[in-house]
Coordinates of C-alpha atoms and ligand atoms in Angstrom, one line a residue:
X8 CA -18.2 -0.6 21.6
X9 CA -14.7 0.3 19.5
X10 CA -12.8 2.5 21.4
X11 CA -12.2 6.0 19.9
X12 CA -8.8 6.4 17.8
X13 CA -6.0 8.0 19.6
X14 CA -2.6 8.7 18.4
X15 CA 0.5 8.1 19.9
X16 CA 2.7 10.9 19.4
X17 CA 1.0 14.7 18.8
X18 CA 2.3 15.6 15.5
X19 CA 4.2 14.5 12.4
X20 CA 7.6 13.8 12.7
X21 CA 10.6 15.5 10.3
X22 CA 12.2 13.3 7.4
X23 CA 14.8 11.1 9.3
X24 CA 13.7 11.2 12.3
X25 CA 14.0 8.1 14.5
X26 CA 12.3 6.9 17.5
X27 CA 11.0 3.9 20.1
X28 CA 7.6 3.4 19.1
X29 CA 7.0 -0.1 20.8
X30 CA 8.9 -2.9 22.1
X31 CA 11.7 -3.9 19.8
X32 CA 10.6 -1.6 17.3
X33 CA 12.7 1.8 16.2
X34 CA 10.3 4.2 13.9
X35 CA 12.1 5.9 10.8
X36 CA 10.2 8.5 9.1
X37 CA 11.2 8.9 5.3
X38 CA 10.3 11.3 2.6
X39 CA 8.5 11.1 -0.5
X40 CA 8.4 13.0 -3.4
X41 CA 4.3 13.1 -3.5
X42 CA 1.6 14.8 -1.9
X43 CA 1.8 11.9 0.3
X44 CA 4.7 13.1 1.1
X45 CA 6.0 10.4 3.4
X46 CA 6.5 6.8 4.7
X47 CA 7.4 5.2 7.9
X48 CA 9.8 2.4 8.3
X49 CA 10.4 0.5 11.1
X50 CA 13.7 -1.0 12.4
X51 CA 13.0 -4.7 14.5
X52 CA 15.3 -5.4 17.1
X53 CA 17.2 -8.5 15.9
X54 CA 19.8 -10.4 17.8
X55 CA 23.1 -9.2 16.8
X56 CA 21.2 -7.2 13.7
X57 CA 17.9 -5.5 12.6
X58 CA 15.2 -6.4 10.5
X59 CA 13.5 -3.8 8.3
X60 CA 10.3 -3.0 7.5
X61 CA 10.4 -1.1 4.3
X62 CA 12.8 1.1 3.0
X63 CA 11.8 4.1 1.1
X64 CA 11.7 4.9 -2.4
X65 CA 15.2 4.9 -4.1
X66 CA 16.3 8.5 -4.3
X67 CA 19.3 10.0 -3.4
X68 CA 17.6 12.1 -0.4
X69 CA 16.7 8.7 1.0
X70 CA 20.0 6.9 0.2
X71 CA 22.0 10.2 2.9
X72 CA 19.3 9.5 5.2
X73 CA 20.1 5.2 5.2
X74 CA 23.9 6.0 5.5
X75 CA 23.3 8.8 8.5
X76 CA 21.1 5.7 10.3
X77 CA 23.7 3.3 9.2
X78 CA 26.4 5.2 11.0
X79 CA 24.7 6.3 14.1
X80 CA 21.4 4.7 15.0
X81 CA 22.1 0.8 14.7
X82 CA 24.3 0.2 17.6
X83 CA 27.3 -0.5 15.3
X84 CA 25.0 -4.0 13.9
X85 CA 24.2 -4.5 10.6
X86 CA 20.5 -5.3 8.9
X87 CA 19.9 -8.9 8.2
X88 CA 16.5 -9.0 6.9
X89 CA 14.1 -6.9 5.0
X90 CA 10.7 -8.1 5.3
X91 CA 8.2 -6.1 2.5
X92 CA 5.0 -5.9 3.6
X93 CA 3.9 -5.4 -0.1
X94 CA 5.6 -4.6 -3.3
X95 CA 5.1 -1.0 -4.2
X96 CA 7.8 1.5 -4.7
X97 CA 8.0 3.8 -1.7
X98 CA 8.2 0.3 0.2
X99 CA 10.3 -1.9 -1.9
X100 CA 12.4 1.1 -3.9
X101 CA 15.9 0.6 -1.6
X102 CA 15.6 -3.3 -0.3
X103 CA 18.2 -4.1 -3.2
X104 CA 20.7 -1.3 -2.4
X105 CA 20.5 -2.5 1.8
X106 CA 20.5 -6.4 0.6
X107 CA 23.3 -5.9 -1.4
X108 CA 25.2 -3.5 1.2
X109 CA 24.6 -5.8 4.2
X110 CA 24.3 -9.3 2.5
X111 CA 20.4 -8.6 4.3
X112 CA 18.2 -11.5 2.9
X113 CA 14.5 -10.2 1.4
X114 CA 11.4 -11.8 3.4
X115 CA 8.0 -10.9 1.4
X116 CA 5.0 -13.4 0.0
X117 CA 4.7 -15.2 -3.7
X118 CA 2.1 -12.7 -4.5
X119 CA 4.1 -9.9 -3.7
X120 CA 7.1 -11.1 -4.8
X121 CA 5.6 -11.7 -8.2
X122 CA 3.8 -8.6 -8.6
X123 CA 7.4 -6.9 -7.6
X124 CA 8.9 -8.9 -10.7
X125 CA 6.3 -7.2 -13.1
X126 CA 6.7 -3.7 -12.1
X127 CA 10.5 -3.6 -11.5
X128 CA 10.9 -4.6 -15.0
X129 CA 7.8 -2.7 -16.5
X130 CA 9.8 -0.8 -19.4
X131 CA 8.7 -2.5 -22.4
X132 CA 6.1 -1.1 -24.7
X133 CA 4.0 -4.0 -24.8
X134 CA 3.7 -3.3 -20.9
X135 CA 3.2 0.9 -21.5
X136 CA 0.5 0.1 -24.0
X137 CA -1.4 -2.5 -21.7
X138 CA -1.2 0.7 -19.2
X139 CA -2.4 3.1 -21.9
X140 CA -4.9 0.8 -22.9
X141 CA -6.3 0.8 -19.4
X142 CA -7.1 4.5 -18.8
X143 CA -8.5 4.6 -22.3
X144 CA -10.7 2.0 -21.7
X145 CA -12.0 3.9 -18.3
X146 CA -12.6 6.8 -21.4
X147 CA -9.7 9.1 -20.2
X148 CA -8.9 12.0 -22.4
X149 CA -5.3 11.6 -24.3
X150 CA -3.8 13.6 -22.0
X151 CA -4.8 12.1 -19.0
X152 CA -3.5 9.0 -20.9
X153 CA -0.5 10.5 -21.6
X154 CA 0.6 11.6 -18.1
X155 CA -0.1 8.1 -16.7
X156 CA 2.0 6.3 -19.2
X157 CA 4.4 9.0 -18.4
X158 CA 4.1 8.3 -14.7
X159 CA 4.2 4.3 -15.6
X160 CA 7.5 4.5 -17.5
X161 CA 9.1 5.8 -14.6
X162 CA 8.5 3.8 -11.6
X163 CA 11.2 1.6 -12.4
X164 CA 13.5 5.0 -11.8
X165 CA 12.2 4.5 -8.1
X166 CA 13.6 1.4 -7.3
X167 CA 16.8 -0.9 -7.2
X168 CA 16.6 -4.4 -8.8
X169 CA 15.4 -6.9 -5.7
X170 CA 17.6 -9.5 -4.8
X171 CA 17.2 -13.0 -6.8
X172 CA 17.7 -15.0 -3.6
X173 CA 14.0 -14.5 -1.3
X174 CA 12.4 -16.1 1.4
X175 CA 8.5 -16.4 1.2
X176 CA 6.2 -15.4 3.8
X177 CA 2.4 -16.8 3.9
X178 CA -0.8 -16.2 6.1
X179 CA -0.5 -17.6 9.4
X180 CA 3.3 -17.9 9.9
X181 CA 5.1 -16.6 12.6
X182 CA 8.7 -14.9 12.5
X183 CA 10.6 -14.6 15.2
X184 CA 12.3 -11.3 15.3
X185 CA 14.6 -10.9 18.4
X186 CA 12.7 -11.3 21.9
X187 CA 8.9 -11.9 20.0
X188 CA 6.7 -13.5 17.5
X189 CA 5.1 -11.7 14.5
X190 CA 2.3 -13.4 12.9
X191 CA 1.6 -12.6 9.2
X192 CA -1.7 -11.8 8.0
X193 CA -2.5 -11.3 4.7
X194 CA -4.6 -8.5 3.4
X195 CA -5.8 -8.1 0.0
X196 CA -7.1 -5.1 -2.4
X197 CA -4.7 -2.5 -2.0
X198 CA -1.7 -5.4 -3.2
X199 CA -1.9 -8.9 -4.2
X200 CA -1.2 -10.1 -1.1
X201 CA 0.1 -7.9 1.6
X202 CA 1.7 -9.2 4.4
X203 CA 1.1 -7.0 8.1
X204 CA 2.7 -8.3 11.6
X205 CA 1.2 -8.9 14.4
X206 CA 2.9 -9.5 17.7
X207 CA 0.3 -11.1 20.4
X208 CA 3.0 -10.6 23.4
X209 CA 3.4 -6.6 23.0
X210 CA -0.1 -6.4 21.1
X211 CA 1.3 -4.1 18.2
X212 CA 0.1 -4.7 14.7
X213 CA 2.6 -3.6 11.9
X214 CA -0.1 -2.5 9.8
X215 CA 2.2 -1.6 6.2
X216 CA -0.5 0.2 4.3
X217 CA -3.6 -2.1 4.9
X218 CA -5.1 -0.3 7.9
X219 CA -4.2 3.5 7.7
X220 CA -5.3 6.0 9.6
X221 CA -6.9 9.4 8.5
X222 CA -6.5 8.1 4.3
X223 CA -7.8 5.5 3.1
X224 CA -5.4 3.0 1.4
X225 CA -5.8 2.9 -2.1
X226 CA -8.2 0.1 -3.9
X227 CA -6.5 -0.2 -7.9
X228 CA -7.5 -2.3 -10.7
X229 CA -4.3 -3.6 -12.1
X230 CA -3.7 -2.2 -16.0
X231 CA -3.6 -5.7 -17.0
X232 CA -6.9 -7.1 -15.5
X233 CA -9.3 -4.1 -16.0
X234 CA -12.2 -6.6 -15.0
X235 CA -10.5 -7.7 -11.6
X236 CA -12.8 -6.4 -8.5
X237 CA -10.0 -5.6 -5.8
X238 CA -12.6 -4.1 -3.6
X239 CA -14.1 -7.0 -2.4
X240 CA -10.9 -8.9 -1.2
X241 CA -10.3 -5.8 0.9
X242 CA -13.7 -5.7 2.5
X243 CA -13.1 -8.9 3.5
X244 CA -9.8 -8.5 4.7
X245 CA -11.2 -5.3 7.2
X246 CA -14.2 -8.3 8.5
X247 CA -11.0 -10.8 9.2
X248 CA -8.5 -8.3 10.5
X249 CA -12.0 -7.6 12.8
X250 CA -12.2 -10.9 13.6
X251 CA -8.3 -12.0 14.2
X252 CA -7.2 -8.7 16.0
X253 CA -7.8 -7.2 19.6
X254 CA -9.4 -3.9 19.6
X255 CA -6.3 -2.7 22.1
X256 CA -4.1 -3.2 19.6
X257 CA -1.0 -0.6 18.2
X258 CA -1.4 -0.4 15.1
X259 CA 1.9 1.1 13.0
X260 CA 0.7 2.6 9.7
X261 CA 3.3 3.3 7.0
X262 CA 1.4 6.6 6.3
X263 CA 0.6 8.8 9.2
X264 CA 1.0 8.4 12.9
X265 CA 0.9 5.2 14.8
X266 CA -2.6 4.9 16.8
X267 CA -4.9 2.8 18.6
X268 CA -8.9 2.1 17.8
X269 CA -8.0 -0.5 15.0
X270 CA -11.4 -1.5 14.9
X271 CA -13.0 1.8 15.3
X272 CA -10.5 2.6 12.0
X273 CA -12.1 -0.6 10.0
X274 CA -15.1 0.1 10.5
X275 CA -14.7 3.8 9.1
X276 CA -12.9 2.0 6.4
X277 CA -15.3 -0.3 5.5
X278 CA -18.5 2.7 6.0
X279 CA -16.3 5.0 3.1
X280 CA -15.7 2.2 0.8
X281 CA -19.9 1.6 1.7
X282 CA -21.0 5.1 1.0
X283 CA -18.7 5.0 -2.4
X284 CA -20.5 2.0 -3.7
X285 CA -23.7 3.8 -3.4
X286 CA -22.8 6.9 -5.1
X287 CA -21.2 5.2 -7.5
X288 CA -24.5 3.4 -8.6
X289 CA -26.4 6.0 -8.3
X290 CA -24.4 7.8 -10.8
X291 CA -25.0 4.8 -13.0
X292 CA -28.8 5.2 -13.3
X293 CA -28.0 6.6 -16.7
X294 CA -24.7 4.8 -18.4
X295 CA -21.2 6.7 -17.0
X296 CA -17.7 5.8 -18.1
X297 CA -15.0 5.4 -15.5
X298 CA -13.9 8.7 -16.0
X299 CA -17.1 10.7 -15.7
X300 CA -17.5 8.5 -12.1
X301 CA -14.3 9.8 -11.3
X302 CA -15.3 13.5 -11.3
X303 CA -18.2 12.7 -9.1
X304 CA -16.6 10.6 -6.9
X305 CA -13.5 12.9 -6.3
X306 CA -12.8 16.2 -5.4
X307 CA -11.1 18.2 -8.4
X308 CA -7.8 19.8 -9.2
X309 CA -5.9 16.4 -8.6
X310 CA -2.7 16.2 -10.3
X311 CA -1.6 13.5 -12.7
X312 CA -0.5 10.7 -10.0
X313 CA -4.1 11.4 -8.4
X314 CA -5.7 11.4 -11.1
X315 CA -4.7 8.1 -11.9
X316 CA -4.8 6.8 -8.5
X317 CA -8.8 8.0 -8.6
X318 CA -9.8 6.3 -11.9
X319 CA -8.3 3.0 -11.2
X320 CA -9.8 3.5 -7.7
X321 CA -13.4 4.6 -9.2
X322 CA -13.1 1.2 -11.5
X323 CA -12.8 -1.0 -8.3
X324 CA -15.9 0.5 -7.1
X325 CA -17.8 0.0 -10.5
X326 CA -16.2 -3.7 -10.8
X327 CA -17.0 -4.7 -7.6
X328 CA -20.4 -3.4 -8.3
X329 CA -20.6 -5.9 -11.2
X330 CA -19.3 -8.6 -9.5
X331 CA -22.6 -8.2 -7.3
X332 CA -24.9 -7.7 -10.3
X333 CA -25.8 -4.2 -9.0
X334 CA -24.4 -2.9 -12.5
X335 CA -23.6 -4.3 -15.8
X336 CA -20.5 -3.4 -17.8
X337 CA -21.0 -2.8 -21.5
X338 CA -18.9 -0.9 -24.2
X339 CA -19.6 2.0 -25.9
X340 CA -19.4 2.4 -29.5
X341 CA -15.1 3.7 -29.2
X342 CA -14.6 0.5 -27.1
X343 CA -14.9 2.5 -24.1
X344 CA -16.3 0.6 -20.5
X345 CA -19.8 2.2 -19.5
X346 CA -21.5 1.0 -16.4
X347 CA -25.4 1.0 -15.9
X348 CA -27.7 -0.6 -13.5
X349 CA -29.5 -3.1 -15.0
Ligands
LIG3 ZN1 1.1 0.6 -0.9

């Protein structure tokens, strides 16, 4: 049997607050500008420097919280290495600004490293239209469409250009960071190819946002693949995290609070993402666009980032759906998607 899920600490820390979480590792709570309103860092004991796990998105509240830790919380050493665990934003948004401060080299894999090269320099039109494209396809109104190219055209406002010079992670390597070994697993769906740590000798996983606890991470189709089926890379990822990791394990989220009962937590994971799929088809009996699956699937009054979060999250479900020949994807006469069961 999974052990239950038990947190570590009792309650959410405050923006900027630092503490010992686990051997070697220093937690950093960071805000964000979201309902999700925050992210957790971690700082790696590292010889004569740290390493980083993300850094928070690039605003200026972020930037005074860096130079406060800078000054008083890394015993007068300097960072030397950011590793990304994936490419998004609120995880990637500062790792230029501390690479070019310290001289820190950037650690992350291909996948994510490419993906990152896409969205940092998302600002032509071409781009914006592929985005606006999307959403119409998954027959959202215009202004739906609107506020997501709106939201699109800004992300690169989030973050500061990556370094040029990167060292690539991949599945199954092990860094040495100070006293231990991290081994990188790679988890798919919610990123190409995101990279979490796990340390055998302390028995902490460094989940980044593959394994959270309480939400579950978000499952996109990309803009430019509409007919990509994310979902099922990250239900296998929850059977070979199963598989590969103890049960006893820490597990550090980057949303929420650090906890134990990983596999208790994948199994949930995988059980939501189960119960989805059904609904979802069972919506289909008559033809639904993307949208109208959205409404059922989530609750309303979700503002324009959620909004968008839910449809391309709703397509994954219909997709992967598809790719198991549970429902077909057709067009409607506009050249919007419409799923049915067959
Ligand atoms: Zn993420």
């Amino acid at each position: 049997m999974p052990q239950d899920i038990a947190y570590l600490v009792d309650a959410d820390p405050a923006p900027g607050t630092l503490r010992d979480i686990a051997p070697g590792v220093r937690w950093l709570r960071m805000p964000l500008p979201f309902r999700l309103d925050h992210i957790n860092l971690w700082l790696l004991e590292d010889g004569d420097g740290w390493t980083v796990i993300a850094t928070g998105l690039a605003t200026d509240e972020n930037r005074a919280i860096w130079q406060r830790v800078f000054a008083e919380a890394l015993d007068g050493k300097p960072i030397h290495r950011i590793i990304l665990t994936h490419f998004h934003s609120d995880h990637s948004g500062l790792a230029g600004w501390i690479a070019e401060r310290f001289g820190a080299h950037l650690w992350m894999t291909e996948g994510e490293w490419q993906r990152a090269q896409i969205f940092h320099h998302a600002r032509s039109a071409a781009w914006m239209d592929t985005v606006a494209g999307f959403f119409t396809l998954a027959g959202c109104d215009a202004d739906v469409v609107a506020a997501t190219r709106q939201r699109w055209s800004s992300i690169g406002d989030r973050v500061t250009p990556l370094p040029a010079r990167t060292n690539r992670i991949a599945g199954g390597d092990v860094i040495r960071i100070g006293a231990f070994d991290w081994r990188v697993l790679i988890g798919r769906g919610h990123a190409p190819e995101h990279a979490s740590l796990y340390c055998a000798e302390t028995d902490t996983l460094i989940a980044g946002d593959q394994v959270l606890p309480k939400i579950s991470p978000n499952i996109s189709v990309s803009p430019e693949q509409p007919e990509e089926d994310p979902l099922t890379g990250f239900l296998d990822s929850i059977a070979e995290f199963r598989t590969a990791l103890p049960d006893s394990a820490t597990v550090l989220p980057s949303h929420k609070l650090p906890f134990t009962g990983l596999h208790r937590r994948l199994d949930e994971l995988a059980h939501h993402h189960d119960e989805r799929l059904g609904v979802a088809w069972e919506l289909c009996a008559t033809p639904r666009t993307v949208m109208e699956v959205t409404g059922k699937l989530f609750r309303p009054g979700l503002d324009s980032l959620q909004t968008s979060l839910a449809v391309s999250e709703a397509f994954a479900h219909l997709n992967l759906l598809v790719s198991r020949g549970d429902l077909e994807r057709g067009r409607r006469s506009d050249g919007v998607f419409e799923f049915a069961q067959p």
